[in-house]
Coordinates of C-alpha atoms in Angstrom, one line a residue:
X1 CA -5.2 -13.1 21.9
X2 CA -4.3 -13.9 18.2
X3 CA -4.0 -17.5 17.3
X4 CA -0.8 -19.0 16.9
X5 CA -0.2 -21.2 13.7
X6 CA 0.0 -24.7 14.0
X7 CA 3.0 -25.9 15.6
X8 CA 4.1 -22.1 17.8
X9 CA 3.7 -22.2 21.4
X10 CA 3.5 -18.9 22.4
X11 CA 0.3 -16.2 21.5
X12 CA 1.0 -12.7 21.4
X13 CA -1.7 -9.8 21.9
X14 CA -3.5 -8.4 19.6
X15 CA -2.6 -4.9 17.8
X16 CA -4.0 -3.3 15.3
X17 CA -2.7 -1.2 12.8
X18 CA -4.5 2.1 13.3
X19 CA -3.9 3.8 10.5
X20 CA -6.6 6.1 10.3
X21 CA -5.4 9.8 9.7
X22 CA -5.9 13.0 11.1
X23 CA -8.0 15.0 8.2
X24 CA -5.9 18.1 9.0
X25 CA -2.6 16.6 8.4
X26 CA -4.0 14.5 5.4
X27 CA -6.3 17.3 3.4
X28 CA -5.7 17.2 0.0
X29 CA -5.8 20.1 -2.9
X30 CA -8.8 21.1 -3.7
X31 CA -10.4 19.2 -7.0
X32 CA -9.4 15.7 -5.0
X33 CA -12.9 14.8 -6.4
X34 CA -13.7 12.9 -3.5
X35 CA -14.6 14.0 0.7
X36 CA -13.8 10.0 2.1
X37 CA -10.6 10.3 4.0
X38 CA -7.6 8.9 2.2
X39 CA -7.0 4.9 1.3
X40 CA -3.8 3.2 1.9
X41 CA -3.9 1.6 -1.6
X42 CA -4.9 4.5 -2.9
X43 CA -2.2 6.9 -2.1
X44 CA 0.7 4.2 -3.4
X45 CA -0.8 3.7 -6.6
X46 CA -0.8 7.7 -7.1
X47 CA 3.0 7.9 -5.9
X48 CA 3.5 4.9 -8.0
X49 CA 2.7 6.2 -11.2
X50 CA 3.5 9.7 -12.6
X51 CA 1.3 12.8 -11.3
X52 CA 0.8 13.6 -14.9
X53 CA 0.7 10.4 -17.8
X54 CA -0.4 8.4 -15.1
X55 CA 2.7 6.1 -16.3
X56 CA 4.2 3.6 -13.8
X57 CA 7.6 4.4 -12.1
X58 CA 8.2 1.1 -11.0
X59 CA 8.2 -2.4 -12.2
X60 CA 4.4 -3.7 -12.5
X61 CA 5.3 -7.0 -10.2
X62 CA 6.4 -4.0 -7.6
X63 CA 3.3 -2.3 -7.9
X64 CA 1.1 -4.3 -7.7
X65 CA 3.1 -6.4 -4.3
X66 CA 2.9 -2.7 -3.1
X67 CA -0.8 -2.4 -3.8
X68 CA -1.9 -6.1 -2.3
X69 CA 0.4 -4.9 0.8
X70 CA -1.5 -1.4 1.3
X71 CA -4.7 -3.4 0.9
X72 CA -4.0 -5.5 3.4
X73 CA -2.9 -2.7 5.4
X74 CA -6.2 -1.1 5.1
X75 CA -8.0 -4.0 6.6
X76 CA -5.2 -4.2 9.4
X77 CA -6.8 -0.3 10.5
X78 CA -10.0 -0.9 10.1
X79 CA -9.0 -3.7 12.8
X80 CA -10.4 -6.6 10.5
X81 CA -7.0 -8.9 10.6
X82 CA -3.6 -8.8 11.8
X83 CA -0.2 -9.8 11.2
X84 CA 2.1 -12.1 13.0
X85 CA 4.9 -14.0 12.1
X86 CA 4.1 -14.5 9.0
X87 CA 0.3 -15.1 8.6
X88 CA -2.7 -13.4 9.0
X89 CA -5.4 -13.3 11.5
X90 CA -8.6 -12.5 11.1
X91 CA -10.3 -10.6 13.8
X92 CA -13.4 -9.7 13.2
X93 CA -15.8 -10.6 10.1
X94 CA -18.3 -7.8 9.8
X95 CA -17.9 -6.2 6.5
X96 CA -15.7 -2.8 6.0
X97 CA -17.9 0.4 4.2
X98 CA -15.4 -0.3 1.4
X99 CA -16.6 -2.4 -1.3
X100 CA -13.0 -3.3 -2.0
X101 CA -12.1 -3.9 2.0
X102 CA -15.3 -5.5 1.8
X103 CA -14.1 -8.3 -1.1
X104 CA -10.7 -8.7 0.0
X105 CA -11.9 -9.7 3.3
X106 CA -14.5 -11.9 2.1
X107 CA -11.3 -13.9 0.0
X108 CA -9.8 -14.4 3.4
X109 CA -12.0 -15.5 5.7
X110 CA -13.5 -17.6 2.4
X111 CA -10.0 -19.4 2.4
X112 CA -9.5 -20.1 6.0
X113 CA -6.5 -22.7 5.5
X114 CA -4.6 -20.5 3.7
X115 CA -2.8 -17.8 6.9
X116 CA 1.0 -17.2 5.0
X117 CA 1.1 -13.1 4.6
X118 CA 3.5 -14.0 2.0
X119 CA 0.6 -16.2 -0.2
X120 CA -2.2 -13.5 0.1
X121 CA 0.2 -11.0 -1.3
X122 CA 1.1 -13.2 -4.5
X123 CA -2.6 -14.0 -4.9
X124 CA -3.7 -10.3 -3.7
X125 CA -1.3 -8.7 -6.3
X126 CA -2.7 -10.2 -9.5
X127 CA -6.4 -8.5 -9.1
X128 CA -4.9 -5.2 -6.8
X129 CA -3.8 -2.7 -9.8
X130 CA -7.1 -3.0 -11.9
X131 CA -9.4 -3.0 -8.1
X132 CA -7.8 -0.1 -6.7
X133 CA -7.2 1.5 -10.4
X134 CA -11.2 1.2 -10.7
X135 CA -11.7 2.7 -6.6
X136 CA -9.8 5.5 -7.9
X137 CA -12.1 6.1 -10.9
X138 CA -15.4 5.7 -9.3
X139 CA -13.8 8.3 -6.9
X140 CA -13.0 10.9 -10.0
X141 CA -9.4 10.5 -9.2
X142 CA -8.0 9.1 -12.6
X143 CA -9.5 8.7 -16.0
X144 CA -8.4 5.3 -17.8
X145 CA -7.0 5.9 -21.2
X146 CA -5.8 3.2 -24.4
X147 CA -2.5 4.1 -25.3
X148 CA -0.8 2.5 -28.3
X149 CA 2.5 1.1 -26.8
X150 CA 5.4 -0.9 -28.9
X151 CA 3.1 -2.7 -30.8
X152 CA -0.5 -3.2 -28.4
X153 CA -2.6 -1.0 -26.3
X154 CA -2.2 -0.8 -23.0
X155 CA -4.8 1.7 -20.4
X156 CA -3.0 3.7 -18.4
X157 CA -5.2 5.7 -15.9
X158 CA -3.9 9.3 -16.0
X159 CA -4.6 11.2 -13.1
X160 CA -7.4 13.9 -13.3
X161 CA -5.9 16.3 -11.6
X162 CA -2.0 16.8 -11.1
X163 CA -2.2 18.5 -7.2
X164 CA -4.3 15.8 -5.5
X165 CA -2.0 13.0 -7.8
X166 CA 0.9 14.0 -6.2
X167 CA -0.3 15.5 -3.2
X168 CA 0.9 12.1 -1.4
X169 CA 4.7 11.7 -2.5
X170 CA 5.6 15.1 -2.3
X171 CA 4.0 14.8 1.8
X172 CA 6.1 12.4 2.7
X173 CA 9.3 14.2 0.9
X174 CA 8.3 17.3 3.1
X175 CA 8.0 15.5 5.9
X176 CA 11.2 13.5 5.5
X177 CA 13.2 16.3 4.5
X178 CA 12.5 18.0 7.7
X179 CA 13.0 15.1 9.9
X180 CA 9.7 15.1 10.7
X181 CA 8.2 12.1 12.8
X182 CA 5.2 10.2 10.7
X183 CA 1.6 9.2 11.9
X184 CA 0.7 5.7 11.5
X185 CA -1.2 5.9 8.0
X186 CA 2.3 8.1 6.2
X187 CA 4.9 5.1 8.2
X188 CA 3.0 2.7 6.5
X189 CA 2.7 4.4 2.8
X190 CA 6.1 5.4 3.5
X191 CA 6.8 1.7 4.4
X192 CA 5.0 0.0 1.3
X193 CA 7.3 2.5 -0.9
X194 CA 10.7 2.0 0.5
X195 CA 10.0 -2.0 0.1
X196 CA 8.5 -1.4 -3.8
X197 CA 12.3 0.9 -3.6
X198 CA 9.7 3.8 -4.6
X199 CA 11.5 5.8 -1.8
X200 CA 14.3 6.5 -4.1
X201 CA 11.8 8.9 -6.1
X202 CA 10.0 10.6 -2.9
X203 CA 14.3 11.0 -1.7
X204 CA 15.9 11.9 -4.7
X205 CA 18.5 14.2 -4.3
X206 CA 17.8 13.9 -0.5
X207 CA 21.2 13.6 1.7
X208 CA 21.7 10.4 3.1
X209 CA 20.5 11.4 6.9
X210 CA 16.7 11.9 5.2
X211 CA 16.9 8.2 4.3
X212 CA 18.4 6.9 7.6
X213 CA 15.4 8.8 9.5
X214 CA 13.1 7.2 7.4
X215 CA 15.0 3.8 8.5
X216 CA 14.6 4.8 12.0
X217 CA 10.8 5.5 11.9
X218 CA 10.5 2.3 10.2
X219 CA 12.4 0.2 12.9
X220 CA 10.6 1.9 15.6
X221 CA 7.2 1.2 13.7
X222 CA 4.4 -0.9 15.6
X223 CA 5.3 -5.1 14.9
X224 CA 2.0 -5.5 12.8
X225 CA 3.3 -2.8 10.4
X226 CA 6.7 -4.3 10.6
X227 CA 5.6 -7.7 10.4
X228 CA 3.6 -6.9 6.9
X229 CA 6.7 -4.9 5.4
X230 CA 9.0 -7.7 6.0
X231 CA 7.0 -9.6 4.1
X232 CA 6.1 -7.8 1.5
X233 CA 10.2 -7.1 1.7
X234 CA 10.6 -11.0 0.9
X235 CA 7.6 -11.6 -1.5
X236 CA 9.4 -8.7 -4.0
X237 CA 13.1 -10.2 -3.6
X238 CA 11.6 -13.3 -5.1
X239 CA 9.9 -11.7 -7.8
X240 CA 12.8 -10.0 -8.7
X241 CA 15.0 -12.8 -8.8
X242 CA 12.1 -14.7 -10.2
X243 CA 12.9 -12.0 -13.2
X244 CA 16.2 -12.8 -13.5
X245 CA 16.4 -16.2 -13.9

């Protein structure tokens, strides 16, 4: 059973995430660099930036919310936490074979008192675009570049090779497009972009029925999933109002 927070008087079972794919629905170009099957955190920060200046398409607050969500995500497959109204479990402490499960997890079970999804997503977010940006280098994915950029440099990793960089977005669109149904690990990319509103770029020019399927998946998606997207939903409404104001 997963523990209640303090105060909630029911439990609820347990359910993982599972969002392990299937390599034949998954394979990537050839030149990915890289055999390890595909990372949650991974894929969104390729759809999130351009497939060829490696320049972001969103917001950076929206990234990297996107990116401490798919991390999260990733633990939630490898069946290391959970998600339940509003906080986070976690279920078993053995360390993941990813150094950067491997840390993440190590935060959370170092910080026991803190549970709110909605915190570890803040505090997640300031760390996830320079941690996954570096998993993606070690893995000969992108190549991090100074660029000289209205007056400072900024590094901007530029993917190394166009196919595999956009191998993930243009998935999903195909998938979508034909009203496909989605496996566990696309619902959940899929997910993380149409909170970060990155699902305008893998829809564009789309007619409205793609997007409503997409809805539909997403409704029907198992209550972990659904329980981290609403979150994540909430923690980038306030950062964009936090913008505004």
């Amino acid at each position: 059973m997963i523990p209640t927070p303090l105060g909630a008087e029911d439990h609820r079972p347990v359910v993982h995430l599972h969002l392990e794919s299937t390599p034949a629905r998954h394979r990537q170009p050839r030149g990915s660099g890289s055999d390890r099957p595909p990372l949650l955190a991974d894929e969104f920060f390729l759809i999130a930036h351009d497939d060829q200046t490696g320049r972001p398409r969103l917001h950076q607050s929206a990234i990297t919310h996107g990116l401490a969500a798919a991390l999260l995500g990733e633990l939630g497959a490898a069946g290391r936490i959970s998600f339940d109204r509003g906080h986070i479990y976690v279920l078993d402490h053995r360390p993941p074979a990813d150094a950067l499960q491997h840390l993440i997890l190590d935060r959370l079970v170092g910080e026991p008192q803190h549970t709110a999804t909605r915190t570890w997503l803040s505090y997640l977010a300031a760390t996830a675009h320079d941690e996954v940006a570096r998993r993606l280098w070690q893995a000969g994915k992108v190549e991090p570049q100074q660029q000289r950029r209205f007056l400072r440099t900024v590094t901007v990793h530029v993917p190394a090779d166009m196919n595999v960089a956009a191998w993930s977005w243009a998935r999903l669109s195909t998938k979508l497009r034909q009203y496909e149904d989605l496996d566990a690990f696309d619902l959940a990319l899929a997910g993380i972009a149409a909170s970060c509103r990155l699902d305008q770029f893998i829809l564009d020019g789309a007619p409205y029925a793609v997007g409503a399927h997409l809805r539909r998946l997403l409704a029907a998606a198992p209550p972990p999933m659904r329980e981290l997207l609403a979150d994540l939903d909430t923690a980038i409404g306030h950062t964009v109002l936090s913008h505004r104001t």
